[in-house]
Coordinates of N, CA and C in Angstrom, one line a residue:
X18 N -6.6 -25.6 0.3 CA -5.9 -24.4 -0.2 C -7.0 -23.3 -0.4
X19 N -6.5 -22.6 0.1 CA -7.6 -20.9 0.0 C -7.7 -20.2 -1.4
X20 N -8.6 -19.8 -2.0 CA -8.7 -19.3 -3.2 C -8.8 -17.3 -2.8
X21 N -8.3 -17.0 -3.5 CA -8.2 -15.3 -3.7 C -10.0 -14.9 -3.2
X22 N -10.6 -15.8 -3.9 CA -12.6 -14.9 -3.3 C -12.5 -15.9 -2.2
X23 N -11.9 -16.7 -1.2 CA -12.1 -16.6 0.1 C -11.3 -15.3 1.0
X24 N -10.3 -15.1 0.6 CA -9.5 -13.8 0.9 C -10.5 -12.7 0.9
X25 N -10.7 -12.6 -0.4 CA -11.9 -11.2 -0.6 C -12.9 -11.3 0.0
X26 N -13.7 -12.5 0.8 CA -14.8 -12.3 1.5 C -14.6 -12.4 3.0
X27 N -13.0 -12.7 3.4 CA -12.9 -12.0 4.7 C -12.7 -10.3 4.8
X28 N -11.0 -10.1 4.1 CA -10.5 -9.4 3.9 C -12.4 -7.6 3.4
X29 N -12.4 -8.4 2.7 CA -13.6 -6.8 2.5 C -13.2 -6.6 0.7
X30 N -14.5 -6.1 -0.3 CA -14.3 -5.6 -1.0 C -14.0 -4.5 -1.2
X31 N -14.1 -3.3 -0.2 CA -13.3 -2.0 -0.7 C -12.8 -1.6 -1.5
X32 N -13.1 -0.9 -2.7 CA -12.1 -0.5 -3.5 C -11.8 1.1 -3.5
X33 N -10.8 1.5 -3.6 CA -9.7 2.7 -3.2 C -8.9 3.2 -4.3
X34 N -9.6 3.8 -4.9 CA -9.1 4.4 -6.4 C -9.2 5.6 -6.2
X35 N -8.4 6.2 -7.4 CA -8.3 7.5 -7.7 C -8.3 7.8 -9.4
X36 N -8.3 8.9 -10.1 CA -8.2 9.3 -11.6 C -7.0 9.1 -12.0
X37 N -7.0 9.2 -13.4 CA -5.8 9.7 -14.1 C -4.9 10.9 -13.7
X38 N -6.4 12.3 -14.0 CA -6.0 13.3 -13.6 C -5.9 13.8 -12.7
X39 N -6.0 12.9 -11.3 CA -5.6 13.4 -9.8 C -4.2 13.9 -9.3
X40 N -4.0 14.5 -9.2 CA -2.2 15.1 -8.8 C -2.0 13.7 -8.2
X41 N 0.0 13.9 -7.8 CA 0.1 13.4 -6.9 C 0.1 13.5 -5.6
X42 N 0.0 14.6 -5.5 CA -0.7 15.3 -4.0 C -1.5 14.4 -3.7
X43 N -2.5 14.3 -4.1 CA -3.8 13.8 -4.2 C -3.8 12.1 -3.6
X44 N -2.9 11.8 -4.6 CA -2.9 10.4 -4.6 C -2.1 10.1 -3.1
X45 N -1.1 11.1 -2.8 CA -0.6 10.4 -1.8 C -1.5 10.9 -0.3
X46 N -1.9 12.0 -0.2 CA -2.7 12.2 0.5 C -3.9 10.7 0.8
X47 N -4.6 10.5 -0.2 CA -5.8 9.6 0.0 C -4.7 8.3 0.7
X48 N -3.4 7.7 0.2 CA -3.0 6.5 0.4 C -3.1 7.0 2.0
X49 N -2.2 8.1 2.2 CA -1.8 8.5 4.1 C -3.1 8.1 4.7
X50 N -4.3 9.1 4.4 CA -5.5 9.1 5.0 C -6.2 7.6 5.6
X51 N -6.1 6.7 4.3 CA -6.7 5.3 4.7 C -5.8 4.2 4.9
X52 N -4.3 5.1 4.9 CA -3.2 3.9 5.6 C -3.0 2.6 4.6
X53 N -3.2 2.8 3.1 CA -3.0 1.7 2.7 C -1.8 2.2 1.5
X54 N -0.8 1.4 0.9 CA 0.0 1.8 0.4 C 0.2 1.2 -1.2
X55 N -1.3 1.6 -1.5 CA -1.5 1.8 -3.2 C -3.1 2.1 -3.5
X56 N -3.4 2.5 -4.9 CA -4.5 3.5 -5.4 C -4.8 2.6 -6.5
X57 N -5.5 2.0 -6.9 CA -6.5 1.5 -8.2 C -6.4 2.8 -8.8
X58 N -6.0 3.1 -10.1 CA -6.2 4.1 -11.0 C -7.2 3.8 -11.9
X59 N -8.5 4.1 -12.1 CA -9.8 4.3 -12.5 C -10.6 5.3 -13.4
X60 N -10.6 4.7 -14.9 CA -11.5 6.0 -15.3 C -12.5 5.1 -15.7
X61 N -14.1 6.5 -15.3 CA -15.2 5.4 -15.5 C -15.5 3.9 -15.2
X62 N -14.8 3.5 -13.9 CA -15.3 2.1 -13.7 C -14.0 0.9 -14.4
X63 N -13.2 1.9 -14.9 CA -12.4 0.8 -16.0 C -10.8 1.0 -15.1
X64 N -10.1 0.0 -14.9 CA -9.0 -0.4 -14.7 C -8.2 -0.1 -15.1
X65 N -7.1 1.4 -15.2 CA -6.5 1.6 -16.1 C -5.0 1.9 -15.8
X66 N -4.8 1.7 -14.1 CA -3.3 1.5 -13.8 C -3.5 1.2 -12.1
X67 N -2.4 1.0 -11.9 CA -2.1 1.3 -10.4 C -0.6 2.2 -10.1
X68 N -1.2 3.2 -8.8 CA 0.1 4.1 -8.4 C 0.0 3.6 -7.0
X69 N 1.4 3.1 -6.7 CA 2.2 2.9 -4.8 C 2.9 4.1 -5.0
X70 N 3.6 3.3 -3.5 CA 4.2 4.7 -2.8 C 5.3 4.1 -3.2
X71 N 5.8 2.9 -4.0 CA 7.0 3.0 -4.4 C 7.3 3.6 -5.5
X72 N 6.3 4.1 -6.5 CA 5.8 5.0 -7.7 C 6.5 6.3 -7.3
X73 N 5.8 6.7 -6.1 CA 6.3 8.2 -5.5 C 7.3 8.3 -5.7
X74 N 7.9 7.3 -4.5 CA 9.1 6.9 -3.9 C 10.0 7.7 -5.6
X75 N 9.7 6.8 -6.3 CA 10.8 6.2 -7.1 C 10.8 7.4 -8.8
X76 N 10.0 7.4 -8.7 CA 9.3 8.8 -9.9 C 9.5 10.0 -9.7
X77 N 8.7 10.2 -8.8 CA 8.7 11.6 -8.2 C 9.5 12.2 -6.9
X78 N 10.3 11.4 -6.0 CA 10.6 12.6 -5.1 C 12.0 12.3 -5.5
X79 N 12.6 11.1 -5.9 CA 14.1 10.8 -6.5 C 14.4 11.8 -7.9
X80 N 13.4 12.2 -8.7 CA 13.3 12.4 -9.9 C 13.3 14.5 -9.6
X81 N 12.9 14.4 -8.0 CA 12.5 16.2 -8.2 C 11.4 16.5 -8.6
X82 N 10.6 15.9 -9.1 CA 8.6 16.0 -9.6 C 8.2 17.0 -8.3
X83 N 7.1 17.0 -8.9 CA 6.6 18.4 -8.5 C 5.1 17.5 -8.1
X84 N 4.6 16.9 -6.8 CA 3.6 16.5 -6.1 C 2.4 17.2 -6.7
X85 N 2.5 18.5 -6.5 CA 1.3 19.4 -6.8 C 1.0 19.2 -8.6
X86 N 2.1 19.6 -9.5 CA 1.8 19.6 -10.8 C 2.2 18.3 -12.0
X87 N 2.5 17.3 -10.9 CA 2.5 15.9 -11.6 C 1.0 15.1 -11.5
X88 N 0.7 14.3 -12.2 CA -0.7 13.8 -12.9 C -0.3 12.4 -12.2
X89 N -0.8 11.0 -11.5 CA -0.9 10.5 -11.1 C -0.5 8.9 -12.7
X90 N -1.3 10.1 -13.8 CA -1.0 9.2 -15.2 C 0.7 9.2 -15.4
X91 N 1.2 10.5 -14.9 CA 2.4 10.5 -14.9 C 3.3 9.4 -14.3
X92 N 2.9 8.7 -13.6 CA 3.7 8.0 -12.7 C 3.1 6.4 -12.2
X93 N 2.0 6.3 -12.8 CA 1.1 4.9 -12.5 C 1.8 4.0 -13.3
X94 N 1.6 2.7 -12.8 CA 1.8 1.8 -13.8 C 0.5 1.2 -14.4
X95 N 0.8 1.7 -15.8 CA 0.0 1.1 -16.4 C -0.7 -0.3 -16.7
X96 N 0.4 -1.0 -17.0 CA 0.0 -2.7 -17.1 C -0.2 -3.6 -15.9
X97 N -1.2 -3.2 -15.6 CA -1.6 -3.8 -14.6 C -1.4 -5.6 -14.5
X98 N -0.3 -6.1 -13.2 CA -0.8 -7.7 -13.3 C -2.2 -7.9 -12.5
X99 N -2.8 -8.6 -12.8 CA -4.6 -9.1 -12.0 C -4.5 -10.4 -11.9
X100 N -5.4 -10.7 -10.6 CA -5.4 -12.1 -10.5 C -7.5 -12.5 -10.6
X101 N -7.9 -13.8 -10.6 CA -8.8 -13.7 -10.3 C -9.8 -14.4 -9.2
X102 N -10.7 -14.6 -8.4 CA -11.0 -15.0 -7.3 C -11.2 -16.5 -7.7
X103 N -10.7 -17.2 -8.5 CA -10.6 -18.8 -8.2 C -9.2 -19.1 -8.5
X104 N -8.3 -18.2 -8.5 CA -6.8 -18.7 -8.4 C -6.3 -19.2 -7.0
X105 N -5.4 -19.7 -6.6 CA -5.4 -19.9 -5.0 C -4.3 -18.5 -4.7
X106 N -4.2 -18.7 -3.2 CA -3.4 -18.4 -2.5 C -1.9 -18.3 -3.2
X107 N -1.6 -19.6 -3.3 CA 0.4 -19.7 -3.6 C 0.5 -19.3 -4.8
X108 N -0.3 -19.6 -6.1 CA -0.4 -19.1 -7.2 C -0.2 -17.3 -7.2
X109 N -0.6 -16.6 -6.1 CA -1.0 -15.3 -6.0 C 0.5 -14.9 -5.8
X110 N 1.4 -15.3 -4.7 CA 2.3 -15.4 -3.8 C 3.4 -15.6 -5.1
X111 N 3.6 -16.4 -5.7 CA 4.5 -16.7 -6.1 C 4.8 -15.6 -7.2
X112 N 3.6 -15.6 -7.8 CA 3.4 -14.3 -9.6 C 4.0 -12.7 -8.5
X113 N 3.6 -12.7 -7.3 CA 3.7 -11.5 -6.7 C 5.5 -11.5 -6.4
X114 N 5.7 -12.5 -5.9 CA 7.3 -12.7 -5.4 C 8.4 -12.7 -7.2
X115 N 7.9 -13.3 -8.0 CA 8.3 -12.9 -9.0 C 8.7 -11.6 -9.9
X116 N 7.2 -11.5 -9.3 CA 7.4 -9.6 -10.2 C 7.8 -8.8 -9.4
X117 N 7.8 -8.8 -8.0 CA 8.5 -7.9 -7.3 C 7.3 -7.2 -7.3
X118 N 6.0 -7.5 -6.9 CA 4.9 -6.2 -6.7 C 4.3 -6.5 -5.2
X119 N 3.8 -6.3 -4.9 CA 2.9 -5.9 -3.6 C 1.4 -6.1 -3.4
X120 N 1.0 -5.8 -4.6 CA -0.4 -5.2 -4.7 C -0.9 -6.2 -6.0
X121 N -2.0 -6.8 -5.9 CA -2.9 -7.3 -7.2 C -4.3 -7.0 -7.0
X122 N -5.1 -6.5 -8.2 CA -6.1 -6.2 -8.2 C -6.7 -7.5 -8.6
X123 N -7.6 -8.0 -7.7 CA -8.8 -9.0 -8.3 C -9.7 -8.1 -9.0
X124 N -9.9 -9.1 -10.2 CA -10.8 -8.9 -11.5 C -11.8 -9.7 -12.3
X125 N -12.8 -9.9 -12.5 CA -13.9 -10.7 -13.4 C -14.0 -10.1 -14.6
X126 N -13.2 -10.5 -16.1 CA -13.3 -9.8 -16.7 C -12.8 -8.2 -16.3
X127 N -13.5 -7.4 -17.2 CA -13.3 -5.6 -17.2 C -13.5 -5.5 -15.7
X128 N -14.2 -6.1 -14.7 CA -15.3 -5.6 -13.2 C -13.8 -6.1 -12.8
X129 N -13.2 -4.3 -11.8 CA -12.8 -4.6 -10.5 C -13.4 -5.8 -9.0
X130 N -13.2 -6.5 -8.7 CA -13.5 -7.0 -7.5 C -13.2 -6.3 -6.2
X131 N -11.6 -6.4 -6.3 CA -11.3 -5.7 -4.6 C -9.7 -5.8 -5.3
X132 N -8.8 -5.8 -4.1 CA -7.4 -5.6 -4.1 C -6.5 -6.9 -2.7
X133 N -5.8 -7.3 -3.0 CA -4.7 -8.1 -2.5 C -3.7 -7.7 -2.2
X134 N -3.0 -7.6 -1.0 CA -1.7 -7.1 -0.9 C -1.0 -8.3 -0.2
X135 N 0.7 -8.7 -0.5 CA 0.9 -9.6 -0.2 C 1.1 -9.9 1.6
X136 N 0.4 -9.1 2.4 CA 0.4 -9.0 3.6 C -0.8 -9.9 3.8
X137 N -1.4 -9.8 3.0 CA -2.8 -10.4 3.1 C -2.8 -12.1 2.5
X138 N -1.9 -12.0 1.9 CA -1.5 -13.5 1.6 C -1.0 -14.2 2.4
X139 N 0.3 -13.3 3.2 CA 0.8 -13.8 4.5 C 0.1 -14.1 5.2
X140 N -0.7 -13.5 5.9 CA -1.8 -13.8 6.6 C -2.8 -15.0 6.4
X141 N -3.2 -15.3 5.4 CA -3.6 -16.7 4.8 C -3.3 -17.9 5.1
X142 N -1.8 -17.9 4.2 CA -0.6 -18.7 4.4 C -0.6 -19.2 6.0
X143 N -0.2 -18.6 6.7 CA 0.0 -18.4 8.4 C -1.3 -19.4 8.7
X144 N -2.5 -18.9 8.4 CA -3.9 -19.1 8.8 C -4.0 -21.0 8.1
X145 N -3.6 -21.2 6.9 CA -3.6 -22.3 6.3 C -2.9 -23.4 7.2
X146 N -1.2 -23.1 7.5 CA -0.3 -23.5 8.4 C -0.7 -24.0 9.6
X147 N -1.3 -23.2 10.2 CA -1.5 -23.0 11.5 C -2.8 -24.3 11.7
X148 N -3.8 -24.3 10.8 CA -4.9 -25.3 10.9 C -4.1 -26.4 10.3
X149 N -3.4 -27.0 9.7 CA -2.7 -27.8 9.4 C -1.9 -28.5 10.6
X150 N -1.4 -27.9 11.2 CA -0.6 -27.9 12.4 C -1.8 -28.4 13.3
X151 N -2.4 -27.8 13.5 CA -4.0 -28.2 14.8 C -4.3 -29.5 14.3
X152 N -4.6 -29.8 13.2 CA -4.8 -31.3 12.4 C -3.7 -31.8 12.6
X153 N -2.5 -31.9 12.5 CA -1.5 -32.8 12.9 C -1.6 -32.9 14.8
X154 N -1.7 -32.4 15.2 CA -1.3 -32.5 16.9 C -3.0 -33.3 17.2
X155 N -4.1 -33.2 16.4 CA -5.3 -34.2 17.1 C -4.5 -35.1 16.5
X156 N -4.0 -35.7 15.4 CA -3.9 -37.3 15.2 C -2.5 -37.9 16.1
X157 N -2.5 -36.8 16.7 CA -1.2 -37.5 17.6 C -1.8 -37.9 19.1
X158 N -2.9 -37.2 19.5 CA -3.5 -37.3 20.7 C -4.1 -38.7 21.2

C-alpha cells in the first residue's frame, strides 16, 4: 500500500500559495495560470487556510462579491483538514470522500510538505490495482 510521501516524491513538492490579504482576483488568477484548482493560504511560512474554486464558486460569484475588493481571508477555509506522509493512500481517500474535499495539504508538524488532490489518489489507487493485477496474471502463467 502506497503511503502519502511515496505520492509526494513522484507527484513533486510544489507548493502554490497565496496571502490572506490577496484579493480574489488574485487568487483566481494564480489558480487559472498554473491550472490547478486550489491555493495553500500562507502567512509567514504558517498554514493558515485553503481557498478552491469551489470557495469562489460558492462565496463569491453566487453571493455577488466583488473579485477585486474581497480578501481571499474572506472566503478561505480556515480549518484546514491535513494529512501526513506516513498515512497511506485509502486512509487519504476515504477522510477526503467523507468530508467532501478535494484537496489535502501534507504536513510535518507546523512545515507544509506539498498538497494532494484526490486525482492524485486516483491515480495511485489505479497504479496499486494495476500491479496487483500484473501479479495475479504471472501466477497464472
Amino acid at each position: 500500500m502506497q503511503q502519502v510521501g511515496d505520492l509526494l516524491r513522484r507527484k513533486g513538492t510544489e507548493i502554490i500559495s497565496i496571502t490572506p490579504e490577496a484579493t480574489v482576483a488574485e487568487a483566481v488568477d494564480l489558480m487559472a495560470e498554473k491550472g490547478i484548482g486550489s491555493l495553500l493560504v500562507m502567512q509567514g511560512g504558517a498554514l493558515c487556510g485553503i481557498v478552491t474554486e469551489r470557495d469562489y464558486a460558492r462565496k463569491v460569484v453566487i453571493s455577488g462579491m466583488s473579485t477585486e475588493n474581497t480578501c481571499v481571508a474572506d472566503i478561505m477555509t480556515a480549518d484546514v483538514l491535513t494529512t501526513a506522509v506516513e498515512k497511506n493512500i485509502d486512509e487519504c481517500m476515504m477522510l477526503m470522500t467523507e468530508k467532501r474535499i478535494r484537496h489535502l495539504p501534507v504536513v510535518d508538524g507546523d512545515r507544509v510538505l506539498g498538497i494532494i488532490s484526490i486525482g492524485d489518489l486516483m491515480k495511485a489507487i489505479i497504479s496499486d490495482n494495476e500491479r496487483a493485477l500484473g501479479a495475479l496474471d504471472q501466477r497464472t502463467d
